[in-house]
CSV table of C-alpha atoms in Angstrom, one decimal:
chain,number,residue,atom,x,y,z
A,18,MET,CA,-20.6,37.6,-25.7
A,19,LYS,CA,-19.2,34.6,-27.5
A,20,ILE,CA,-16.3,34.4,-25.1
A,21,ILE,CA,-18.7,34.4,-22.1
A,22,PHE,CA,-20.8,31.6,-23.7
A,23,ALA,CA,-17.7,29.5,-24.4
A,24,PHE,CA,-16.6,30.0,-20.8
A,25,ILE,CA,-20.0,28.8,-19.5
A,26,LEU,CA,-19.8,25.7,-21.8
A,27,LEU,CA,-16.3,25.0,-20.4
A,28,LEU,CA,-17.4,25.2,-16.8
A,29,GLY,CA,-20.3,22.8,-17.6
A,30,ALA,CA,-17.9,20.3,-19.2
A,31,LEU,CA,-15.6,20.5,-16.2
A,32,GLU,CA,-18.5,19.8,-13.8
A,33,ALA,CA,-19.8,16.9,-16.0
A,34,TYR,CA,-16.8,14.8,-15.2
A,35,SER,CA,-16.1,14.8,-11.5
A,36,SER,CA,-13.9,11.8,-10.7
A,37,GLN,CA,-10.9,10.1,-12.2
A,38,VAL,CA,-9.6,6.5,-11.8
A,39,GLN,CA,-6.7,4.7,-13.4
A,40,VAL,CA,-7.2,1.1,-14.5
A,41,LEU,CA,-4.2,-1.2,-15.2
A,42,SER,CA,-4.7,-4.5,-16.9
A,43,TYR,CA,-1.6,-6.7,-16.9
A,44,ASN,CA,-0.8,-10.4,-17.3
A,45,LEU,CA,2.3,-10.9,-15.2
A,46,GLY,CA,3.1,-14.4,-16.6
A,47,GLN,CA,4.0,-15.6,-13.1
A,48,LEU,CA,3.4,-19.2,-14.0
A,49,HIS,CA,5.6,-21.9,-12.4
A,50,LYS,CA,4.3,-25.4,-12.2
A,51,GLN,CA,6.1,-28.6,-10.9
A,52,GLY,CA,9.5,-27.0,-11.0
A,53,VAL,CA,9.1,-25.5,-14.5
A,54,ASP,CA,8.8,-21.9,-15.6
A,55,LEU,CA,6.0,-22.1,-18.1
A,56,VAL,CA,6.7,-18.4,-18.8
A,57,PRO,CA,10.5,-18.1,-18.8
A,58,CYS,CA,12.4,-16.4,-16.0
A,59,THR,CA,9.3,-16.3,-13.7
A,60,ARG,CA,11.2,-15.4,-10.5
A,61,PRO,CA,13.8,-12.9,-11.9
A,62,ARG,CA,10.9,-10.9,-13.5
A,63,LEU,CA,8.8,-10.5,-10.4
A,64,SER,CA,10.6,-7.8,-8.4
A,65,PRO,CA,11.1,-5.6,-11.5
A,66,GLN,CA,7.4,-6.0,-12.3
A,67,VAL,CA,6.3,-4.8,-8.8
A,68,ASP,CA,8.8,-2.0,-8.9
A,69,ALA,CA,7.6,-0.9,-12.4
A,70,ILE,CA,4.1,-0.6,-11.0
A,71,PHE,CA,4.7,0.7,-7.5
A,72,GLY,CA,8.2,2.1,-7.4
A,73,LYS,CA,9.3,5.8,-7.4
A,74,GLN,CA,8.9,5.9,-11.2
A,75,GLY,CA,6.0,3.5,-11.2
A,76,LEU,CA,2.7,3.6,-13.0
A,77,VAL,CA,0.5,4.3,-9.9
A,78,SER,CA,0.7,6.3,-6.7
A,79,LEU,CA,-1.4,6.9,-3.7
A,80,GLU,CA,-2.1,10.5,-5.0
A,81,LYS,CA,-4.5,9.2,-7.6
A,82,PRO,CA,-7.3,6.6,-7.4
A,83,PHE,CA,-6.4,3.3,-9.2
A,84,VAL,CA,-7.4,-0.2,-9.7
A,85,LEU,CA,-5.1,-3.0,-10.8
A,86,ALA,CA,-6.6,-6.0,-12.7
A,87,LEU,CA,-3.8,-8.6,-12.7
A,88,GLN,CA,-3.7,-12.0,-14.3
A,89,GLU,CA,-1.4,-15.0,-14.0
A,90,VAL,CA,-0.5,-14.4,-10.4
A,91,TRP,CA,-0.1,-18.1,-9.9
A,92,THR,CA,2.9,-18.3,-7.6
A,93,LYS,CA,3.1,-18.0,-3.8
A,94,ARG,CA,6.0,-15.6,-4.2
A,95,ALA,CA,4.1,-13.3,-6.6
A,96,TYR,CA,1.0,-13.1,-4.4
A,97,GLY,CA,3.2,-12.6,-1.3
A,98,LEU,CA,5.1,-9.7,-2.8
A,99,LEU,CA,1.9,-8.0,-4.0
A,100,LYS,CA,0.4,-8.6,-0.5
A,101,ARG,CA,3.3,-6.9,1.2
A,102,GLN,CA,2.9,-3.9,-1.2
A,103,ALA,CA,-0.8,-3.8,-0.4
A,104,GLU,CA,-0.1,-3.8,3.4
A,105,LEU,CA,2.6,-1.1,2.9
A,106,TRP,CA,0.2,1.2,0.9
A,107,ASN,CA,-2.9,0.1,2.8
A,108,LEU,CA,-4.6,-1.2,-0.3
A,109,GLU,CA,-7.5,-3.4,-0.8
A,110,MET,CA,-6.5,-6.7,-2.4
A,111,PHE,CA,-8.6,-9.7,-3.6
A,112,PRO,CA,-8.7,-12.6,-3.3
A,113,LEU,CA,-7.9,-12.5,0.4
A,114,THR,CA,-5.6,-15.6,0.4
A,115,GLN,CA,-2.7,-16.9,-1.7
A,116,ARG,CA,-4.5,-20.3,-2.0
A,117,GLU,CA,-7.4,-18.7,-3.8
A,118,ALA,CA,-5.1,-16.7,-6.1
A,119,SER,CA,-3.1,-19.9,-6.9
A,120,VAL,CA,-6.3,-21.5,-8.3
A,121,THR,CA,-7.7,-18.6,-10.3
A,122,GLY,CA,-4.6,-16.6,-11.1
A,123,THR,CA,-6.5,-13.2,-11.0
A,124,VAL,CA,-5.9,-10.4,-8.5
A,125,LEU,CA,-7.5,-7.0,-7.9
A,126,MET,CA,-5.8,-4.2,-6.0
A,127,THR,CA,-7.1,-0.7,-5.3
A,128,ASN,CA,-6.6,2.3,-3.1
A,129,LEU,CA,-10.4,3.0,-3.2
A,130,PRO,CA,-12.8,1.9,-0.4
A,131,VAL,CA,-14.3,-1.5,-1.4
A,132,SER,CA,-17.9,-2.4,-0.2
A,133,GLU,CA,-18.0,-5.9,-1.6
A,134,PHE,CA,-16.2,-8.4,-3.8
A,135,GLY,CA,-16.9,-11.8,-5.4
A,136,PHE,CA,-15.8,-14.5,-7.8
A,137,GLU,CA,-18.1,-16.1,-10.4
A,138,LYS,CA,-16.6,-19.3,-11.7
A,139,PHE,CA,-16.8,-20.0,-15.4
A,140,SER,CA,-19.3,-22.7,-16.2
A,141,ARG,CA,-16.7,-24.7,-18.1
A,142,ASN,CA,-13.0,-25.0,-17.4
A,143,LYS,CA,-10.6,-27.5,-19.0
A,144,TYR,CA,-7.7,-27.2,-16.6
A,145,LEU,CA,-8.2,-24.6,-13.9
A,146,PRO,CA,-11.3,-23.0,-12.3
A,147,LYS,CA,-11.0,-19.6,-13.9
A,148,GLY,CA,-13.8,-17.0,-13.6
A,149,ILE,CA,-14.7,-13.4,-13.1
A,150,LEU,CA,-13.1,-11.7,-10.0
A,151,HIS,CA,-15.0,-8.5,-9.2
A,152,ALA,CA,-15.1,-5.8,-6.6
A,153,SER,CA,-17.4,-2.8,-6.0
A,154,MET,CA,-15.9,0.4,-4.7
A,155,ARG,CA,-16.7,4.1,-4.0
A,156,LEU,CA,-15.3,6.9,-6.1
A,157,ASP,CA,-14.5,10.4,-4.9
A,158,ASP,CA,-17.8,11.8,-6.0
A,159,GLY,CA,-19.7,9.1,-4.1
A,160,SER,CA,-20.7,7.0,-7.1
A,161,GLN,CA,-20.2,3.3,-7.2
A,162,LEU,CA,-17.7,1.5,-9.5
A,163,THR,CA,-17.5,-2.2,-10.1
A,164,VAL,CA,-14.3,-3.6,-11.7
A,165,ALA,CA,-14.1,-7.1,-13.0
A,166,ASP,CA,-10.9,-9.0,-13.8
A,167,VAL,CA,-10.9,-11.9,-16.3
A,168,HIS,CA,-8.5,-14.3,-18.0
A,169,THR,CA,-10.4,-16.4,-20.5
A,170,GLY,CA,-9.5,-19.7,-22.1
A,171,TYR,CA,-7.6,-19.9,-25.4
A,172,SER,CA,-8.4,-20.9,-28.9
A,173,ASP,CA,-5.8,-22.3,-31.3
A,174,SER,CA,-5.5,-22.3,-35.0
A,175,ARG,CA,-7.7,-25.3,-35.4
A,176,SER,CA,-11.0,-23.9,-34.0
A,177,PHE,CA,-12.7,-21.4,-31.6
A,178,SER,CA,-12.6,-23.7,-28.6
A,179,LEU,CA,-15.7,-24.6,-26.6
A,180,GLU,CA,-14.0,-23.5,-23.4
A,181,HIS,CA,-13.1,-20.1,-24.8
A,182,LYS,CA,-16.7,-19.6,-26.3
A,183,THR,CA,-18.2,-20.6,-22.9
A,184,HIS,CA,-16.1,-18.1,-21.0
A,185,ILE,CA,-17.1,-15.3,-23.3
A,186,ASN,CA,-20.8,-16.3,-23.0
A,187,ASP,CA,-20.4,-16.3,-19.2
A,188,ILE,CA,-18.9,-12.9,-19.4
A,189,LYS,CA,-21.8,-11.8,-21.6
A,190,ARG,CA,-24.3,-12.8,-19.0
A,191,PHE,CA,-22.3,-11.1,-16.2
A,192,VAL,CA,-22.0,-7.8,-18.0
A,193,HIS,CA,-25.6,-7.9,-19.2
A,194,GLU,CA,-26.8,-8.2,-15.6
A,195,ARG,CA,-24.6,-5.3,-14.6
A,196,SER,CA,-26.0,-3.1,-17.3
A,197,PHE,CA,-29.3,-2.8,-15.3
A,198,THR,CA,-27.6,-1.1,-12.4
A,199,ASN,CA,-26.8,2.6,-11.9
A,200,GLU,CA,-23.2,2.0,-11.1
A,201,HIS,CA,-20.1,2.6,-13.3
A,202,PHE,CA,-18.6,-0.7,-14.6
A,203,VAL,CA,-15.3,-1.8,-16.0
A,204,ILE,CA,-14.2,-5.2,-17.1
A,205,ALA,CA,-10.5,-5.7,-17.9
A,206,GLY,CA,-8.1,-8.6,-18.6
A,207,ASP,CA,-6.7,-11.1,-21.0
A,208,PHE,CA,-9.5,-12.1,-23.4
A,209,ASN,CA,-7.3,-14.0,-25.8
A,210,ALA,CA,-9.2,-12.1,-28.5
A,211,GLY,CA,-8.6,-9.0,-30.6
A,212,ALA,CA,-9.5,-7.3,-33.9
A,213,ASP,CA,-5.9,-8.1,-35.1
A,214,MET,CA,-5.8,-11.7,-33.9
A,215,ALA,CA,-4.3,-14.1,-36.4
A,216,PHE,CA,-2.3,-17.4,-36.4
A,217,ILE,CA,0.7,-18.4,-38.5
A,218,LYS,CA,-1.4,-21.2,-40.1
A,219,GLN,CA,-5.1,-20.9,-39.6
A,220,ARG,CA,-8.2,-22.8,-40.6
A,221,TYR,CA,-10.6,-20.0,-39.7
A,222,ASP,CA,-10.5,-16.3,-39.1
A,223,PRO,CA,-10.2,-15.8,-35.3
A,224,ALA,CA,-10.6,-12.1,-35.5
A,225,ALA,CA,-14.0,-12.5,-37.2
A,226,ARG,CA,-15.2,-15.4,-35.2
A,227,ILE,CA,-14.0,-14.5,-31.7
A,228,TRP,CA,-13.8,-10.7,-31.7
A,229,TYR,CA,-16.3,-9.3,-34.2
A,230,GLN,CA,-19.0,-12.0,-33.9
A,231,THR,CA,-18.8,-13.0,-30.3
A,232,LEU,CA,-16.9,-10.7,-27.8
A,233,MET,CA,-17.8,-7.3,-29.2
A,234,PRO,CA,-21.5,-7.9,-29.6
A,235,ALA,CA,-21.5,-9.1,-26.0
A,236,MET,CA,-19.8,-5.9,-24.8
A,237,MET,CA,-21.9,-3.6,-27.0
A,238,GLY,CA,-25.1,-5.3,-26.0
A,239,ALA,CA,-24.4,-4.4,-22.4
A,240,GLY,CA,-23.6,-0.8,-23.2
A,241,LEU,CA,-19.8,-1.1,-22.9
A,242,HIS,CA,-17.2,0.5,-25.1
A,243,GLU,CA,-13.5,-0.4,-25.5
A,244,ALA,CA,-11.8,2.2,-23.3
A,245,SER,CA,-8.4,0.9,-24.4
A,246,GLU,CA,-9.1,1.0,-28.1
A,247,GLY,CA,-6.0,1.8,-30.2
A,248,VAL,CA,-3.3,1.2,-27.6
A,249,GLY,CA,-1.5,-1.3,-29.8
A,250,PRO,CA,-0.5,-5.0,-29.5
A,251,THR,CA,-0.1,-6.5,-26.1
A,252,TRP,CA,1.2,-9.8,-27.5
A,253,ASP,CA,4.4,-9.1,-29.5
A,254,THR,CA,6.3,-11.6,-31.5
A,255,ARG,CA,9.4,-9.4,-31.2
A,256,ASN,CA,9.4,-10.2,-27.4
A,257,PRO,CA,11.8,-13.1,-26.8
A,258,LEU,CA,9.6,-14.3,-24.0
A,259,VAL,CA,7.1,-15.0,-26.8
A,260,THR,CA,9.5,-16.1,-29.5
A,261,LYS,CA,11.5,-18.3,-27.2
A,262,PRO,CA,9.0,-20.0,-24.9
A,263,ALA,CA,9.8,-22.5,-22.2
A,264,LEU,CA,11.0,-25.9,-23.3
A,265,ALA,CA,7.7,-27.6,-22.1
A,266,ILE,CA,5.7,-25.1,-24.3
A,267,ARG,CA,8.0,-25.6,-27.3
A,268,ALA,CA,7.6,-29.4,-27.0
A,269,MET,CA,3.8,-29.1,-26.8
A,270,ASN,CA,3.7,-26.7,-29.7
A,271,GLY,CA,5.9,-28.8,-31.8
A,272,LEU,CA,3.8,-31.9,-31.2
A,273,ILE,CA,0.4,-30.3,-31.7
A,274,TYR,CA,1.0,-27.4,-34.1
A,275,HIS,CA,4.3,-28.4,-35.7
A,276,THR,CA,6.0,-25.1,-34.7
A,277,TRP,CA,8.4,-24.4,-31.8
A,278,LYS,CA,7.0,-21.0,-31.4
A,279,TRP,CA,3.6,-19.8,-30.2
A,280,GLU,CA,1.0,-19.9,-33.0
A,281,GLU,CA,-0.3,-16.4,-32.5
A,282,LYS,CA,1.0,-13.5,-34.5
A,283,THR,CA,1.4,-10.0,-32.9
A,284,ALA,CA,-2.0,-9.0,-31.6
A,285,THR,CA,-3.9,-7.0,-29.0
A,286,LEU,CA,-5.2,-9.8,-26.7
A,287,ASP,CA,-5.8,-7.6,-23.5
A,288,HIS,CA,-8.5,-5.0,-23.2
A,289,VAL,CA,-10.3,-2.6,-20.9
A,290,PHE,CA,-14.1,-2.1,-21.5
A,291,ALA,CA,-16.1,0.5,-19.7
A,292,SER,CA,-19.7,1.6,-19.3
A,293,GLU,CA,-21.3,4.6,-20.9
A,294,GLY,CA,-20.8,6.8,-17.9
A,295,LEU,CA,-17.0,6.5,-18.1
A,296,ARG,CA,-15.0,8.5,-20.6
A,297,THR,CA,-11.4,7.6,-21.6
A,298,GLN,CA,-9.1,10.4,-20.7
A,299,GLU,CA,-6.0,8.5,-21.8
A,300,ALA,CA,-5.1,4.9,-22.8
A,301,LYS,CA,-1.6,3.7,-23.4
A,302,LEU,CA,0.5,0.6,-23.7
A,303,VAL,CA,2.8,0.2,-20.6
A,304,LEU,CA,5.3,-2.3,-19.2
A,305,ASN,CA,6.6,-2.8,-22.8
A,306,GLU,CA,10.2,-1.9,-22.3
A,307,ARG,CA,13.2,-4.0,-21.5
A,308,LYS,CA,14.4,-3.9,-17.9
A,309,LYS,CA,17.7,-4.9,-16.2
A,310,LEU,CA,17.3,-8.6,-15.1
A,311,ASP,CA,18.9,-11.9,-15.7
A,312,CYS,CA,16.9,-13.9,-18.3
A,313,PRO,CA,19.3,-16.2,-20.2
A,314,ARG,CA,18.8,-16.6,-24.0
A,315,ARG,CA,16.1,-13.8,-23.9
A,316,ASP,CA,18.1,-10.8,-22.7
A,317,GLY,CA,20.1,-10.1,-25.9
A,318,GLY,CA,23.3,-10.9,-24.0
A,319,ARG,CA,22.9,-7.6,-22.1
A,320,ASP,CA,20.9,-8.6,-19.1
A,321,LEU,CA,17.9,-6.7,-20.5
A,322,SER,CA,14.6,-8.4,-20.8
A,323,TYR,CA,10.9,-7.7,-21.1
A,324,LEU,CA,8.9,-8.1,-17.9
A,325,SER,CA,6.3,-10.6,-19.2
A,326,ASP,CA,5.1,-12.2,-22.4
A,327,HIS,CA,2.2,-9.7,-22.3
A,328,TYR,CA,2.4,-5.9,-22.2
A,329,GLY,CA,0.1,-3.9,-19.9
A,330,ILE,CA,-2.6,-1.4,-20.6
A,331,LEU,CA,-3.1,1.7,-18.5
A,332,VAL,CA,-6.4,3.6,-19.0
A,333,ALA,CA,-7.3,6.9,-17.2
A,334,LEU,CA,-11.1,7.2,-16.9
A,335,GLU,CA,-13.3,10.1,-16.0
A,336,THR,CA,-16.7,9.5,-14.4
A,337,GLU,CA,-19.7,11.4,-15.5
A,338,LYS,CA,-21.7,13.1,-12.8
A,339,GLY,CA,-25.3,12.1,-12.7
A,340,PRO,CA,-28.2,14.7,-13.0
């Protein structure tokens, strides 16, 4: 009798979660301005990045539903290569033009049917008009899923910047509005915040101020949980693309912060948050291994380099069937 009862419970559990979707959040660091690679080796890293995502041994395939939330797709070459992949695989890709992507830096790609997409500009931007790129799509069970892709501003060791605070408040309003809908919801990206965030020399506690007191209350208030919790640092000071930044960045850091390196210590700055109707099946750190490519001074003399100054996060989610 107990065996039969356990079997019935198992069947109920299997029916409760009816659809799966993979969500990849990844900051490509494709940042090249006025002839300067602001993240080193921008061009040599691009093809290996795309191959690591879409290749034979890549992270995603057409056999499983997926959504890619990409950041720092600033260059024409980066958008073009991703666009060719989207055409080859018949994927939906937003924004629709390279010109738009070159302004916002964010790109969404999916093999799910999309009903609508949009972009909500942050109410305060210091340099570039960043915002919230979002798309609504239909899952296999017929339910709706909206995925938002963000890359917030940055706070340094001196203070929680007004731009960064404004971006998180804008995100708070956006996710709060979505909490009143019946659809599943995911927001992913580079939040420049984390529970382990710290600076070499700091005048305040950034983990407390930015993560615990600002970002997490915003997410929890909208019924979101951190689907990627526990994956590990996405910003790693063992990565030479971090420890040996571009000359322009080194000069800026030296002038302002009196260090040639980035101020941040190793931390988890990238995250995936999901609504209550989504359960994390698996969450892991990806794109965190060295690949064969030419990146002088950052390849250990062996032509082996990391693909970006950020690692990626891949989360497999299961969608809960409604009553």
